Amino acid sequence: MTAYNCLSDLELLDLVKSDNESAFAEIYERYFGVLYLHAYHRLHDQDEAKDLIQELFTYLWSTRRVLEPKTNFSNYLYTWVRNRVLNVIAHKQVQEKYLSTLPPLDSSVESLTDHRLRERQLAAIIEREVALLPPKMREVFMMSRKANLSYKDIGAQLNLSEQTVRSHVKNALKILKARLGILFYLFIIFYK
């Protein structure tokens, strides 16, 4: 069994090139903390710093077979992080400059738009779940909820007993409650 923590960076890199995940894990353990601190010190955002370092390790793994650092490996990693941090900062500056040129938004319009977007998303989720119901149950359920027909009217149209219609609607609600979880209660409000 190889003691990966005793190997040099270049030895680990050679093993990583041959798809050795344990060697990669050692590089990750060796450098994640210090690279994270390096990125965080410049970005002052924990999530952004973690994302950047995760991106680095994803990049390292995906390019492992062709990876040939021109300097020593730690310098290569620090340089990669520094360049990415500079890119992030430059992007933020461009973004801030652009946003400062936009006219201020009316917050009531923004919240109304946000509310409508969430309502459409909720409706799409509900429609998708209703579409997954068994055909007859879906038909009965839609007639009950969308067309607002009584159980008696639905039964007459589909040649079903009122009790069968009631059972279809009850079972549909039970299935939807299980699938939608907390969204089910919003569904009740939405489909009233």
PDB file of C-alpha atoms in Angstrom:
ATOM      1  CA  MET A   1       0.000   0.000   0.000  1.00  0.00           C
ATOM      2  CA  THR A   2       1.413   3.371  -1.015  1.00  0.00           C
ATOM      3  CA  ALA A   3       1.700   6.146   1.557  1.00  0.00           C
ATOM      4  CA  TYR A   4       0.594   8.986  -0.691  1.00  0.00           C
ATOM      5  CA  ASN A   5       1.319  11.658   1.887  1.00  0.00           C
ATOM      6  CA  CYS A   6       5.037  10.784   1.644  1.00  0.00           C
ATOM      7  CA  LEU A   7       5.188  11.291  -2.139  1.00  0.00           C
ATOM      8  CA  SER A   8       6.292  14.504  -3.811  1.00  0.00           C
ATOM      9  CA  ASP A   9       3.916  16.588  -5.878  1.00  0.00           C
ATOM     10  CA  LEU A  10       5.487  15.369  -9.123  1.00  0.00           C
ATOM     11  CA  GLU A  11       5.210  11.725  -8.073  1.00  0.00           C
ATOM     12  CA  LEU A  12       1.562  12.262  -7.182  1.00  0.00           C
ATOM     13  CA  LEU A  13       1.009  14.054 -10.491  1.00  0.00           C
ATOM     14  CA  ASP A  14       2.460  11.080 -12.398  1.00  0.00           C
ATOM     15  CA  LEU A  15       0.062   8.768 -10.561  1.00  0.00           C
ATOM     16  CA  VAL A  16      -2.863  11.107 -11.239  1.00  0.00           C
ATOM     17  CA  LYS A  17      -2.022  11.028 -14.958  1.00  0.00           C
ATOM     18  CA  SER A  18      -2.619   7.281 -14.826  1.00  0.00           C
ATOM     19  CA  ASP A  19      -6.061   7.818 -13.223  1.00  0.00           C
ATOM     20  CA  ASN A  20      -5.028   7.169  -9.630  1.00  0.00           C
ATOM     21  CA  GLU A  21      -7.843   8.699  -7.598  1.00  0.00           C
ATOM     22  CA  SER A  22      -6.054   8.245  -4.274  1.00  0.00           C
ATOM     23  CA  ALA A  23      -3.110  10.320  -5.524  1.00  0.00           C
ATOM     24  CA  PHE A  24      -5.568  12.985  -6.676  1.00  0.00           C
ATOM     25  CA  ALA A  25      -7.249  12.921  -3.252  1.00  0.00           C
ATOM     26  CA  GLU A  26      -3.843  13.503  -1.642  1.00  0.00           C
ATOM     27  CA  ILE A  27      -3.201  16.524  -3.880  1.00  0.00           C
ATOM     28  CA  TYR A  28      -6.671  17.794  -2.989  1.00  0.00           C
ATOM     29  CA  GLU A  29      -6.047  17.372   0.742  1.00  0.00           C
ATOM     30  CA  ARG A  30      -2.596  18.914   0.434  1.00  0.00           C
ATOM     31  CA  TYR A  31      -3.678  22.047  -1.407  1.00  0.00           C
ATOM     32  CA  PHE A  32      -7.375  22.726  -0.930  1.00  0.00           C
ATOM     33  CA  GLY A  33      -7.033  24.620   2.361  1.00  0.00           C
ATOM     34  CA  VAL A  34      -4.153  26.878   1.392  1.00  0.00           C
ATOM     35  CA  LEU A  35      -5.572  27.606  -2.063  1.00  0.00           C
ATOM     36  CA  TYR A  36      -8.963  28.360  -0.559  1.00  0.00           C
ATOM     37  CA  LEU A  37      -7.399  30.837   1.884  1.00  0.00           C
ATOM     38  CA  HIS A  38      -5.412  32.377  -0.982  1.00  0.00           C
ATOM     39  CA  ALA A  39      -8.619  32.894  -3.013  1.00  0.00           C
ATOM     40  CA  TYR A  40     -10.715  34.010  -0.020  1.00  0.00           C
ATOM     41  CA  HIS A  41      -8.090  36.595   0.995  1.00  0.00           C
ATOM     42  CA  ARG A  42      -8.568  38.281  -2.382  1.00  0.00           C
ATOM     43  CA  LEU A  43     -12.288  37.713  -3.014  1.00  0.00           C
ATOM     44  CA  HIS A  44     -13.661  38.097   0.535  1.00  0.00           C
ATOM     45  CA  ASP A  45     -16.458  35.675  -0.350  1.00  0.00           C
ATOM     46  CA  GLN A  46     -16.399  32.131   1.056  1.00  0.00           C
ATOM     47  CA  ASP A  47     -18.715  30.601  -1.536  1.00  0.00           C
ATOM     48  CA  GLU A  48     -16.927  32.223  -4.441  1.00  0.00           C
ATOM     49  CA  ALA A  49     -13.549  31.081  -3.103  1.00  0.00           C
ATOM     50  CA  LYS A  50     -14.785  27.490  -2.620  1.00  0.00           C
ATOM     51  CA  ASP A  51     -16.332  27.459  -6.098  1.00  0.00           C
ATOM     52  CA  LEU A  52     -13.099  28.693  -7.621  1.00  0.00           C
ATOM     53  CA  ILE A  53     -11.014  26.014  -5.897  1.00  0.00           C
ATOM     54  CA  GLN A  54     -13.533  23.306  -6.810  1.00  0.00           C
ATOM     55  CA  GLU A  55     -13.315  24.517 -10.403  1.00  0.00           C
ATOM     56  CA  LEU A  56      -9.529  24.194 -10.226  1.00  0.00           C
ATOM     57  CA  PHE A  57      -9.672  20.598  -9.018  1.00  0.00           C
ATOM     58  CA  THR A  58     -12.329  19.720 -11.577  1.00  0.00           C
ATOM     59  CA  TYR A  59     -10.078  21.196 -14.254  1.00  0.00           C
ATOM     60  CA  LEU A  60      -7.072  19.275 -12.909  1.00  0.00           C
ATOM     61  CA  TRP A  61      -8.914  15.972 -13.004  1.00  0.00           C
ATOM     62  CA  SER A  62     -10.376  16.518 -16.459  1.00  0.00           C
ATOM     63  CA  THR A  63      -6.986  17.500 -17.937  1.00  0.00           C
ATOM     64  CA  ARG A  64      -4.889  15.094 -15.870  1.00  0.00           C
ATOM     65  CA  ARG A  65      -3.443  13.176 -18.816  1.00  0.00           C
ATOM     66  CA  VAL A  66      -2.075  16.254 -20.564  1.00  0.00           C
ATOM     67  CA  LEU A  67      -1.133  18.264 -17.491  1.00  0.00           C
ATOM     68  CA  GLU A  68       2.472  19.488 -17.747  1.00  0.00           C
ATOM     69  CA  PRO A  69       3.137  22.343 -15.320  1.00  0.00           C
ATOM     70  CA  LYS A  70       6.024  24.531 -16.561  1.00  0.00           C
ATOM     71  CA  THR A  71       7.029  25.458 -12.994  1.00  0.00           C
ATOM     72  CA  ASN A  72       6.793  23.449  -9.828  1.00  0.00           C
ATOM     73  CA  PHE A  73       3.303  22.170  -9.143  1.00  0.00           C
ATOM     74  CA  SER A  74       2.442  24.444  -6.205  1.00  0.00           C
ATOM     75  CA  ASN A  75       3.425  27.530  -8.251  1.00  0.00           C
ATOM     76  CA  TYR A  76       1.233  26.233 -11.072  1.00  0.00           C
ATOM     77  CA  LEU A  77      -1.754  25.945  -8.700  1.00  0.00           C
ATOM     78  CA  TYR A  78      -1.213  29.364  -7.115  1.00  0.00           C
ATOM     79  CA  THR A  79      -0.829  30.987 -10.545  1.00  0.00           C
ATOM     80  CA  TRP A  80      -4.042  29.334 -11.754  1.00  0.00           C
ATOM     81  CA  VAL A  81      -5.915  30.587  -8.679  1.00  0.00           C
ATOM     82  CA  ARG A  82      -4.433  34.106  -8.979  1.00  0.00           C
ATOM     83  CA  ASN A  83      -5.433  34.358 -12.649  1.00  0.00           C
ATOM     84  CA  ARG A  84      -8.945  33.119 -11.907  1.00  0.00           C
ATOM     85  CA  VAL A  85      -9.315  35.574  -9.023  1.00  0.00           C
ATOM     86  CA  LEU A  86      -8.255  38.409 -11.339  1.00  0.00           C
ATOM     87  CA  ASN A  87     -10.834  37.232 -13.889  1.00  0.00           C
ATOM     88  CA  VAL A  88     -13.559  37.171 -11.231  1.00  0.00           C
ATOM     89  CA  ILE A  89     -12.651  40.662 -10.005  1.00  0.00           C
ATOM     90  CA  ALA A  90     -12.560  42.031 -13.566  1.00  0.00           C
ATOM     91  CA  HIS A  91     -15.934  40.419 -14.291  1.00  0.00           C
ATOM     92  CA  LYS A  92     -17.419  41.983 -11.147  1.00  0.00           C
ATOM     93  CA  GLN A  93     -16.124  45.396 -12.162  1.00  0.00           C
ATOM     94  CA  VAL A  94     -17.669  45.101 -15.627  1.00  0.00           C
ATOM     95  CA  GLN A  95     -20.907  43.890 -14.087  1.00  0.00           C
ATOM     96  CA  GLU A  96     -21.016  46.759 -11.588  1.00  0.00           C
ATOM     97  CA  LYS A  97     -20.252  49.291 -14.317  1.00  0.00           C
ATOM     98  CA  TYR A  98     -23.059  47.904 -16.465  1.00  0.00           C
ATOM     99  CA  LEU A  99     -25.541  47.796 -13.587  1.00  0.00           C
ATOM    100  CA  SER A 100     -24.752  51.388 -12.658  1.00  0.00           C
ATOM    101  CA  THR A 101     -25.849  52.485 -16.142  1.00  0.00           C
ATOM    102  CA  LEU A 102     -29.287  50.905 -15.780  1.00  0.00           C
ATOM    103  CA  PRO A 103     -32.166  52.997 -14.497  1.00  0.00           C
ATOM    104  CA  PRO A 104     -33.351  52.106 -10.990  1.00  0.00           C
ATOM    105  CA  LEU A 105     -36.079  49.491 -10.883  1.00  0.00           C
ATOM    106  CA  ASP A 106     -39.380  49.989  -9.196  1.00  0.00           C
ATOM    107  CA  SER A 107     -39.338  47.350  -6.433  1.00  0.00           C
ATOM    108  CA  SER A 108     -43.092  46.750  -6.724  1.00  0.00           C
ATOM    109  CA  VAL A 109     -42.672  45.839 -10.416  1.00  0.00           C
ATOM    110  CA  GLU A 110     -39.761  43.579  -9.541  1.00  0.00           C
ATOM    111  CA  SER A 111     -41.683  41.729  -6.820  1.00  0.00           C
ATOM    112  CA  LEU A 112     -44.737  41.392  -9.064  1.00  0.00           C
ATOM    113  CA  THR A 113     -42.578  39.923 -11.827  1.00  0.00           C
ATOM    114  CA  ASP A 114     -40.896  37.600  -9.337  1.00  0.00           C
ATOM    115  CA  HIS A 115     -44.288  36.528  -7.994  1.00  0.00           C
ATOM    116  CA  ARG A 116     -45.578  35.783 -11.506  1.00  0.00           C
ATOM    117  CA  LEU A 117     -42.451  33.813 -12.344  1.00  0.00           C
ATOM    118  CA  ARG A 118     -42.812  31.684  -9.219  1.00  0.00           C
ATOM    119  CA  GLU A 119     -46.489  31.201  -9.944  1.00  0.00           C
ATOM    120  CA  ARG A 120     -45.690  29.979 -13.473  1.00  0.00           C
ATOM    121  CA  GLN A 121     -42.983  27.665 -12.142  1.00  0.00           C
ATOM    122  CA  LEU A 122     -45.369  26.231  -9.552  1.00  0.00           C
ATOM    123  CA  ALA A 123     -48.057  25.767 -12.205  1.00  0.00           C
ATOM    124  CA  ALA A 124     -45.565  23.944 -14.462  1.00  0.00           C
ATOM    125  CA  ILE A 125     -44.542  21.602 -11.634  1.00  0.00           C
ATOM    126  CA  ILE A 126     -48.166  20.872 -10.795  1.00  0.00           C
ATOM    127  CA  GLU A 127     -49.130  20.315 -14.436  1.00  0.00           C
ATOM    128  CA  ARG A 128     -46.208  17.913 -14.852  1.00  0.00           C
ATOM    129  CA  GLU A 129     -47.276  15.904 -11.798  1.00  0.00           C
ATOM    130  CA  VAL A 130     -50.944  15.884 -12.851  1.00  0.00           C
ATOM    131  CA  ALA A 131     -49.875  14.635 -16.302  1.00  0.00           C
ATOM    132  CA  LEU A 132     -48.221  11.637 -14.610  1.00  0.00           C
ATOM    133  CA  LEU A 133     -51.499  10.477 -13.053  1.00  0.00           C
ATOM    134  CA  PRO A 134     -53.188   7.426 -14.601  1.00  0.00           C
ATOM    135  CA  PRO A 135     -55.295   8.521 -17.621  1.00  0.00           C
ATOM    136  CA  LYS A 136     -58.798   8.034 -16.191  1.00  0.00           C
ATOM    137  CA  MET A 137     -57.832   9.487 -12.814  1.00  0.00           C
ATOM    138  CA  ARG A 138     -56.239  12.493 -14.566  1.00  0.00           C
ATOM    139  CA  GLU A 139     -59.349  13.044 -16.689  1.00  0.00           C
ATOM    140  CA  VAL A 140     -61.662  12.937 -13.667  1.00  0.00           C
ATOM    141  CA  PHE A 141     -59.328  15.128 -11.645  1.00  0.00           C
ATOM    142  CA  MET A 142     -59.049  17.763 -14.387  1.00  0.00           C
ATOM    143  CA  MET A 143     -62.818  17.859 -14.830  1.00  0.00           C
ATOM    144  CA  SER A 144     -63.205  18.341 -11.094  1.00  0.00           C
ATOM    145  CA  ARG A 145     -60.490  20.972 -10.631  1.00  0.00           C
ATOM    146  CA  LYS A 146     -60.221  22.793 -13.957  1.00  0.00           C
ATOM    147  CA  ALA A 147     -63.789  22.599 -15.252  1.00  0.00           C
ATOM    148  CA  ASN A 148     -65.230  22.856 -11.716  1.00  0.00           C
ATOM    149  CA  LEU A 149     -67.752  20.100 -12.408  1.00  0.00           C
ATOM    150  CA  SER A 150     -69.482  18.292  -9.567  1.00  0.00           C
ATOM    151  CA  TYR A 151     -68.848  14.597  -8.977  1.00  0.00           C
ATOM    152  CA  LYS A 152     -72.374  13.918 -10.195  1.00  0.00           C
ATOM    153  CA  ASP A 153     -71.803  15.816 -13.491  1.00  0.00           C
ATOM    154  CA  ILE A 154     -68.462  14.112 -14.068  1.00  0.00           C
ATOM    155  CA  GLY A 155     -70.020  10.717 -13.417  1.00  0.00           C
ATOM    156  CA  ALA A 156     -72.811  11.455 -15.908  1.00  0.00           C
ATOM    157  CA  GLN A 157     -70.369  12.576 -18.613  1.00  0.00           C
ATOM    158  CA  LEU A 158     -67.973   9.650 -18.156  1.00  0.00           C
ATOM    159  CA  ASN A 159     -70.585   7.030 -17.317  1.00  0.00           C
ATOM    160  CA  LEU A 160     -69.097   6.470 -13.849  1.00  0.00           C
ATOM    161  CA  SER A 161     -70.721   6.321 -10.424  1.00  0.00           C
ATOM    162  CA  GLU A 162     -70.412   9.335  -8.175  1.00  0.00           C
ATOM    163  CA  GLN A 163     -68.463   7.196  -5.685  1.00  0.00           C
ATOM    164  CA  THR A 164     -65.955   6.171  -8.406  1.00  0.00           C
ATOM    165  CA  VAL A 165     -65.433   9.831  -9.321  1.00  0.00           C
ATOM    166  CA  ARG A 166     -64.956  10.695  -5.639  1.00  0.00           C
ATOM    167  CA  SER A 167     -62.393   7.852  -5.313  1.00  0.00           C
ATOM    168  CA  HIS A 168     -60.461   9.046  -8.390  1.00  0.00           C
ATOM    169  CA  VAL A 169     -60.231  12.603  -7.052  1.00  0.00           C
ATOM    170  CA  LYS A 170     -59.306  11.402  -3.544  1.00  0.00           C
ATOM    171  CA  ASN A 171     -56.576   9.094  -4.904  1.00  0.00           C
ATOM    172  CA  ALA A 172     -55.266  11.821  -7.226  1.00  0.00           C
ATOM    173  CA  LEU A 173     -54.951  14.199  -4.278  1.00  0.00           C
ATOM    174  CA  LYS A 174     -53.200  11.494  -2.237  1.00  0.00           C
ATOM    175  CA  ILE A 175     -50.687  10.842  -5.061  1.00  0.00           C
ATOM    176  CA  LEU A 176     -50.070  14.545  -5.641  1.00  0.00           C
ATOM    177  CA  LYS A 177     -49.581  15.148  -1.922  1.00  0.00           C
ATOM    178  CA  ALA A 178     -46.914  12.434  -1.820  1.00  0.00           C
ATOM    179  CA  ARG A 179     -45.140  13.742  -4.939  1.00  0.00           C
ATOM    180  CA  LEU A 180     -45.343  17.472  -4.260  1.00  0.00           C
ATOM    181  CA  GLY A 181     -44.691  17.540  -0.505  1.00  0.00           C
ATOM    182  CA  ILE A 182     -44.933  21.136   0.759  1.00  0.00           C
ATOM    183  CA  LEU A 183     -45.895  22.303  -2.724  1.00  0.00           C
ATOM    184  CA  PHE A 184     -49.099  20.316  -2.294  1.00  0.00           C
ATOM    185  CA  TYR A 185     -50.497  22.948   0.034  1.00  0.00           C
ATOM    186  CA  LEU A 186     -49.749  25.631  -2.532  1.00  0.00           C
ATOM    187  CA  PHE A 187     -51.387  23.346  -5.077  1.00  0.00           C
ATOM    188  CA  ILE A 188     -54.603  23.282  -3.021  1.00  0.00           C
ATOM    189  CA  ILE A 189     -54.665  27.091  -3.046  1.00  0.00           C
ATOM    190  CA  PHE A 190     -53.754  27.253  -6.734  1.00  0.00           C
ATOM    191  CA  TYR A 191     -56.362  24.715  -7.879  1.00  0.00           C
ATOM    192  CA  LYS A 192     -59.229  25.789  -5.652  1.00  0.00           C
TER     193      LYS A 192
END
